[in-house]
């Protein structure tokens, strides 16, 4: 299976005239996964935690939206076998792995999955980010990489630029900081410049504006670690901007 980084959007993504179709077309072109392993910007917990492996309610981790967004369901099967494989790959002396069996999928996981695999018939496991340190997240991705050979789709779910506070103070259109960071990221990825990506807060233009807190860029590093030698075999199934934020999304392999 390839490894993905996707910009997950917010609940209103479902009402966008373009983006859901882009995600659906992307999913249709993928081999059918045996399971999906999701790392979302919206679950930080240490030590690394495994979410529910049986049906539990979704985590509606947003506020102030119209009521119908809170009625969305995504009843994908749990993935207890995948959870056991993740434990074996990640657990080591001094590196515990915990279980949070009542933790459902958050919007960073289910919002794109509703568009990509609407039948909800593929098992899904969400795991937490135990750190935002890029090098450590890449190592987690490397250790998870063997799952790709078992038909598991590894997905880092974030947003290629993410500064909601700054958007409130800008006019219509794409802010300069978002466009500049997106262009830099496109070039760094095309060059497979991992060192620049790891040090993005210093090497990129407007890096601290594009990501004042880095949790939405951090899942990319899990994906890069899982990609391994496929780093240069990449494509960009989704790009452009949504409400001023870059929705750049990537496939490796």
CSV table of C-alpha atoms in Angstrom, one decimal:
chain,number,residue,atom,x,y,z
A,1,UNK,CA,0.0,0.0,0.0
A,2,UNK,CA,1.1,3.6,-0.5
A,3,UNK,CA,1.4,6.0,2.5
A,4,UNK,CA,-0.7,9.1,2.6
A,5,UNK,CA,-0.6,12.6,4.1
A,6,UNK,CA,-3.9,14.4,3.7
A,7,UNK,CA,-5.3,17.7,4.6
A,8,UNK,CA,-8.4,16.7,6.4
A,9,UNK,CA,-10.6,19.8,6.3
A,10,UNK,CA,-13.3,20.6,8.8
A,11,UNK,CA,-16.9,19.2,9.0
A,12,UNK,CA,-18.1,21.7,6.2
A,13,UNK,CA,-15.8,20.0,3.8
A,14,UNK,CA,-18.7,17.7,2.9
A,15,UNK,CA,-20.5,20.8,1.5
A,16,UNK,CA,-17.6,21.9,-0.7
A,17,UNK,CA,-18.4,21.6,-4.5
A,18,UNK,CA,-14.9,20.3,-5.4
A,19,UNK,CA,-12.9,18.7,-2.5
A,20,UNK,CA,-15.1,15.7,-1.7
A,21,UNK,CA,-14.9,14.6,-5.3
A,22,UNK,CA,-11.1,14.9,-5.3
A,23,UNK,CA,-10.9,12.7,-2.2
A,24,UNK,CA,-13.3,10.2,-3.7
A,25,UNK,CA,-11.3,10.0,-6.9
A,26,UNK,CA,-8.1,9.6,-5.0
A,27,UNK,CA,-9.5,6.7,-3.0
A,28,UNK,CA,-10.9,5.0,-6.1
A,29,UNK,CA,-7.4,5.0,-7.6
A,30,UNK,CA,-5.9,3.3,-4.6
A,31,UNK,CA,-5.6,-0.5,-4.0
A,32,UNK,CA,-8.3,-1.5,-1.6
A,33,UNK,CA,-6.8,-1.4,1.9
A,34,UNK,CA,-7.2,-4.3,4.3
A,35,UNK,CA,-7.3,-1.7,7.1
A,36,UNK,CA,-6.6,2.0,7.6
A,37,UNK,CA,-4.2,3.2,10.3
A,38,UNK,CA,-4.9,6.9,11.0
A,39,UNK,CA,-2.7,9.4,12.7
A,40,UNK,CA,-4.7,12.7,13.2
A,41,UNK,CA,-3.5,16.1,14.3
A,42,UNK,CA,-6.4,16.1,16.7
A,43,UNK,CA,-5.1,13.4,19.0
A,44,UNK,CA,-2.0,14.1,21.0
A,45,UNK,CA,-1.4,11.7,23.9
A,46,UNK,CA,1.7,10.1,25.4
A,47,UNK,CA,2.6,7.4,25.6
A,48,UNK,CA,1.3,6.5,22.2
A,49,UNK,CA,-2.3,5.3,22.5
A,50,UNK,CA,-4.4,3.0,20.4
A,51,UNK,CA,-8.0,4.0,20.0
A,52,UNK,CA,-11.1,1.9,19.9
A,53,UNK,CA,-11.1,-1.5,18.3
A,54,UNK,CA,-14.8,-1.9,18.3
A,55,UNK,CA,-17.7,0.4,17.5
A,56,UNK,CA,-17.8,3.5,19.8
A,57,UNK,CA,-19.2,7.0,19.0
A,58,UNK,CA,-17.3,9.5,17.0
A,59,UNK,CA,-15.4,12.3,18.7
A,60,UNK,CA,-17.1,15.5,17.6
A,61,UNK,CA,-14.2,17.7,18.6
A,62,UNK,CA,-15.5,21.0,17.3
A,63,UNK,CA,-17.8,23.7,18.5
A,64,UNK,CA,-20.3,26.1,17.1
A,65,UNK,CA,-21.2,24.3,13.9
A,66,UNK,CA,-24.8,23.6,12.6
A,67,UNK,CA,-26.5,20.6,14.3
A,68,UNK,CA,-26.3,18.3,11.2
A,69,UNK,CA,-22.5,18.1,11.5
A,70,UNK,CA,-22.9,16.4,14.9
A,71,UNK,CA,-25.2,13.8,13.5
A,72,UNK,CA,-22.7,12.4,11.0
A,73,UNK,CA,-21.8,8.7,11.6
A,74,UNK,CA,-19.0,6.6,10.4
A,75,UNK,CA,-19.5,3.1,11.6
A,76,UNK,CA,-16.3,1.5,10.3
A,77,UNK,CA,-15.3,-1.9,11.8
A,78,UNK,CA,-12.7,-1.9,14.5
A,79,UNK,CA,-9.2,-3.4,13.8
A,80,UNK,CA,-8.1,-5.4,16.8
A,81,UNK,CA,-5.6,-7.4,14.7
A,82,UNK,CA,-4.0,-4.3,13.4
A,83,UNK,CA,-3.9,-2.9,17.0
A,84,UNK,CA,-1.9,-6.0,18.1
A,85,UNK,CA,0.5,-5.6,15.1
A,86,UNK,CA,1.0,-1.9,16.1
A,87,UNK,CA,1.8,-2.9,19.7
A,88,UNK,CA,4.4,-5.4,18.5
A,89,UNK,CA,6.0,-2.9,16.2
A,90,UNK,CA,6.1,0.0,18.6
A,91,UNK,CA,6.4,-1.4,22.1
A,92,UNK,CA,9.9,-1.5,23.4
A,93,UNK,CA,11.7,-1.0,26.7
A,94,UNK,CA,11.0,2.6,27.7
A,95,UNK,CA,8.5,3.0,24.9
A,96,UNK,CA,5.1,1.9,26.2
A,97,UNK,CA,1.9,1.7,24.2
A,98,UNK,CA,-1.4,2.2,25.9
A,99,UNK,CA,-5.0,1.4,25.0
A,100,UNK,CA,-7.9,3.9,25.1
A,101,UNK,CA,-10.8,1.6,24.1
A,102,UNK,CA,-13.5,4.2,24.4
A,103,UNK,CA,-11.7,6.7,22.1
A,104,UNK,CA,-13.6,7.0,18.8
A,105,UNK,CA,-12.4,8.6,15.5
A,106,UNK,CA,-12.1,12.4,15.6
A,107,UNK,CA,-12.9,14.7,12.8
A,108,UNK,CA,-9.3,14.6,11.5
A,109,UNK,CA,-10.0,10.9,10.8
A,110,UNK,CA,-13.6,10.5,9.9
A,111,UNK,CA,-14.2,13.7,7.9
A,112,UNK,CA,-11.9,12.6,5.0
A,113,UNK,CA,-12.8,8.9,5.4
A,114,UNK,CA,-16.5,9.7,4.8
A,115,UNK,CA,-15.6,11.1,1.4
A,116,UNK,CA,-12.9,8.5,0.5
A,117,UNK,CA,-14.5,5.2,1.8
A,118,UNK,CA,-18.2,6.1,2.3
A,119,UNK,CA,-19.3,2.5,2.7
A,120,UNK,CA,-17.4,2.5,6.1
A,121,UNK,CA,-16.6,-1.2,5.4
A,122,UNK,CA,-12.8,-1.0,5.9
A,123,UNK,CA,-11.5,-1.5,9.5
A,124,UNK,CA,-10.0,1.7,10.9
A,125,UNK,CA,-7.6,2.1,13.8
A,126,UNK,CA,-6.6,5.6,15.1
A,127,UNK,CA,-3.4,6.1,17.1
A,128,UNK,CA,-2.2,9.2,18.9
A,129,UNK,CA,0.8,11.3,18.3
A,130,UNK,CA,2.9,11.0,21.5
A,131,UNK,CA,5.1,13.9,20.5
A,132,UNK,CA,5.3,16.7,17.9
A,133,UNK,CA,9.1,16.2,17.4
A,134,UNK,CA,9.5,15.6,13.7
A,135,UNK,CA,12.5,13.1,14.0
A,136,UNK,CA,10.6,11.0,16.6
A,137,UNK,CA,7.5,11.0,14.5
A,138,UNK,CA,9.5,9.8,11.5
A,139,UNK,CA,10.9,7.0,13.5
A,140,UNK,CA,7.4,5.9,14.5
A,141,UNK,CA,6.5,5.9,10.8
A,142,UNK,CA,9.6,3.8,10.0
A,143,UNK,CA,8.6,1.2,12.6
A,144,UNK,CA,5.0,1.1,11.2
A,145,UNK,CA,6.2,0.8,7.6
A,146,UNK,CA,6.0,-3.1,7.5
A,147,UNK,CA,2.3,-2.8,7.8
A,148,UNK,CA,2.1,-1.5,4.2
A,149,UNK,CA,3.2,-4.9,3.0
A,150,UNK,CA,0.2,-6.3,4.8
A,151,UNK,CA,-2.3,-4.1,3.0
A,152,UNK,CA,-2.6,-1.4,5.6
A,153,UNK,CA,-3.1,2.2,4.4
A,154,UNK,CA,-1.1,4.4,6.7
A,155,UNK,CA,-2.5,8.0,6.7
A,156,UNK,CA,-1.1,11.1,8.4
A,157,UNK,CA,-4.0,13.5,8.6
A,158,UNK,CA,-3.3,17.2,9.2
A,159,UNK,CA,-3.5,20.4,7.2
A,160,UNK,CA,-0.7,21.7,5.0
A,161,UNK,CA,-1.1,25.2,6.4
A,162,UNK,CA,-3.1,25.9,9.5
A,163,UNK,CA,-3.5,29.2,11.3
A,164,UNK,CA,-7.1,29.9,12.0
A,165,UNK,CA,-6.4,32.9,14.2
A,166,UNK,CA,-4.5,34.7,11.4
A,167,UNK,CA,-7.3,34.0,8.9
A,168,UNK,CA,-9.7,36.0,11.1
A,169,UNK,CA,-7.5,39.1,10.4
A,170,UNK,CA,-7.1,38.7,6.6
A,171,UNK,CA,-9.4,39.6,3.8
A,172,UNK,CA,-10.8,37.2,1.1
A,173,UNK,CA,-8.4,35.2,-1.0
A,174,UNK,CA,-5.2,33.2,0.0
A,175,UNK,CA,-3.0,34.9,2.6
A,176,UNK,CA,0.6,35.4,1.5
A,177,UNK,CA,2.0,33.3,4.3
A,178,UNK,CA,-0.2,30.3,3.3
A,179,UNK,CA,0.8,30.6,-0.4
A,180,UNK,CA,4.4,31.0,0.4
A,181,UNK,CA,4.6,28.0,2.7
A,182,UNK,CA,2.7,25.9,0.2
A,183,UNK,CA,5.1,26.8,-2.6
A,184,UNK,CA,8.1,26.0,-0.4
A,185,UNK,CA,6.6,22.7,0.7
A,186,UNK,CA,5.9,21.7,-2.9
A,187,UNK,CA,9.5,22.3,-3.8
A,188,UNK,CA,11.0,20.6,-0.7
A,189,UNK,CA,8.9,17.5,-1.3
A,190,UNK,CA,9.7,17.4,-5.0
A,191,UNK,CA,13.4,17.5,-4.1
A,192,UNK,CA,12.9,14.9,-1.3
A,193,UNK,CA,14.6,17.4,1.0
A,194,UNK,CA,13.8,15.7,4.3
A,195,UNK,CA,16.3,17.8,6.2
A,196,UNK,CA,14.5,21.0,5.1
A,197,UNK,CA,11.1,19.5,6.0
A,198,UNK,CA,12.3,18.4,9.4
A,199,UNK,CA,13.5,21.9,10.2
A,200,UNK,CA,10.6,23.6,8.5
A,201,UNK,CA,10.1,26.2,11.2
A,202,UNK,CA,13.5,27.7,10.2
A,203,UNK,CA,14.0,26.7,6.6
A,204,UNK,CA,10.5,27.7,5.3
A,205,UNK,CA,9.2,31.2,4.6
A,206,UNK,CA,6.4,32.1,7.0
A,207,UNK,CA,6.7,28.7,8.7
A,208,UNK,CA,5.7,30.0,12.1
A,209,UNK,CA,2.7,31.8,10.6
A,210,UNK,CA,1.6,28.8,8.6
A,211,UNK,CA,1.9,26.6,11.7
A,212,UNK,CA,2.0,28.6,14.9
A,213,UNK,CA,1.5,25.3,16.6
A,214,UNK,CA,2.9,22.4,14.6
A,215,UNK,CA,0.3,19.6,15.2
A,216,UNK,CA,-1.3,19.9,11.7
A,217,UNK,CA,2.1,19.5,9.9
A,218,UNK,CA,3.4,16.8,12.3
A,219,UNK,CA,1.5,13.9,10.8
A,220,UNK,CA,3.4,14.4,7.6
A,221,UNK,CA,6.5,13.1,9.4
A,222,UNK,CA,4.8,9.8,10.3
A,223,UNK,CA,3.9,9.5,6.6
A,224,UNK,CA,7.5,10.3,5.5
A,225,UNK,CA,8.9,7.7,7.9
A,226,UNK,CA,6.4,5.1,6.6
A,227,UNK,CA,7.2,6.0,3.0
A,228,UNK,CA,10.8,4.9,3.2
A,229,UNK,CA,12.3,4.4,-0.3
A,230,UNK,CA,9.0,5.6,-1.9
A,231,UNK,CA,9.8,9.2,-0.9
A,232,UNK,CA,10.7,10.0,-4.5
A,233,UNK,CA,7.7,8.1,-5.8
A,234,UNK,CA,5.2,10.7,-4.9
A,235,UNK,CA,2.2,12.4,-6.3
A,236,UNK,CA,-0.1,15.2,-5.2
A,237,UNK,CA,-3.8,14.1,-5.7
A,238,UNK,CA,-5.1,17.2,-4.0
A,239,UNK,CA,-3.8,20.8,-4.0
A,240,UNK,CA,-5.1,24.3,-4.0
A,241,UNK,CA,-6.7,26.2,-1.1
A,242,UNK,CA,-9.8,26.0,1.0
A,243,UNK,CA,-10.8,29.1,3.0
A,244,UNK,CA,-7.2,30.3,2.5
A,245,UNK,CA,-5.5,27.1,3.8
A,246,UNK,CA,-3.5,24.8,1.7
A,247,UNK,CA,-5.2,21.5,1.2
A,248,UNK,CA,-2.1,19.9,-0.4
A,249,UNK,CA,-2.3,16.1,0.1
A,250,UNK,CA,0.3,13.5,-0.9
A,251,UNK,CA,0.7,9.9,-1.8
A,252,UNK,CA,4.0,8.1,-1.6
A,253,UNK,CA,4.3,4.8,-3.5
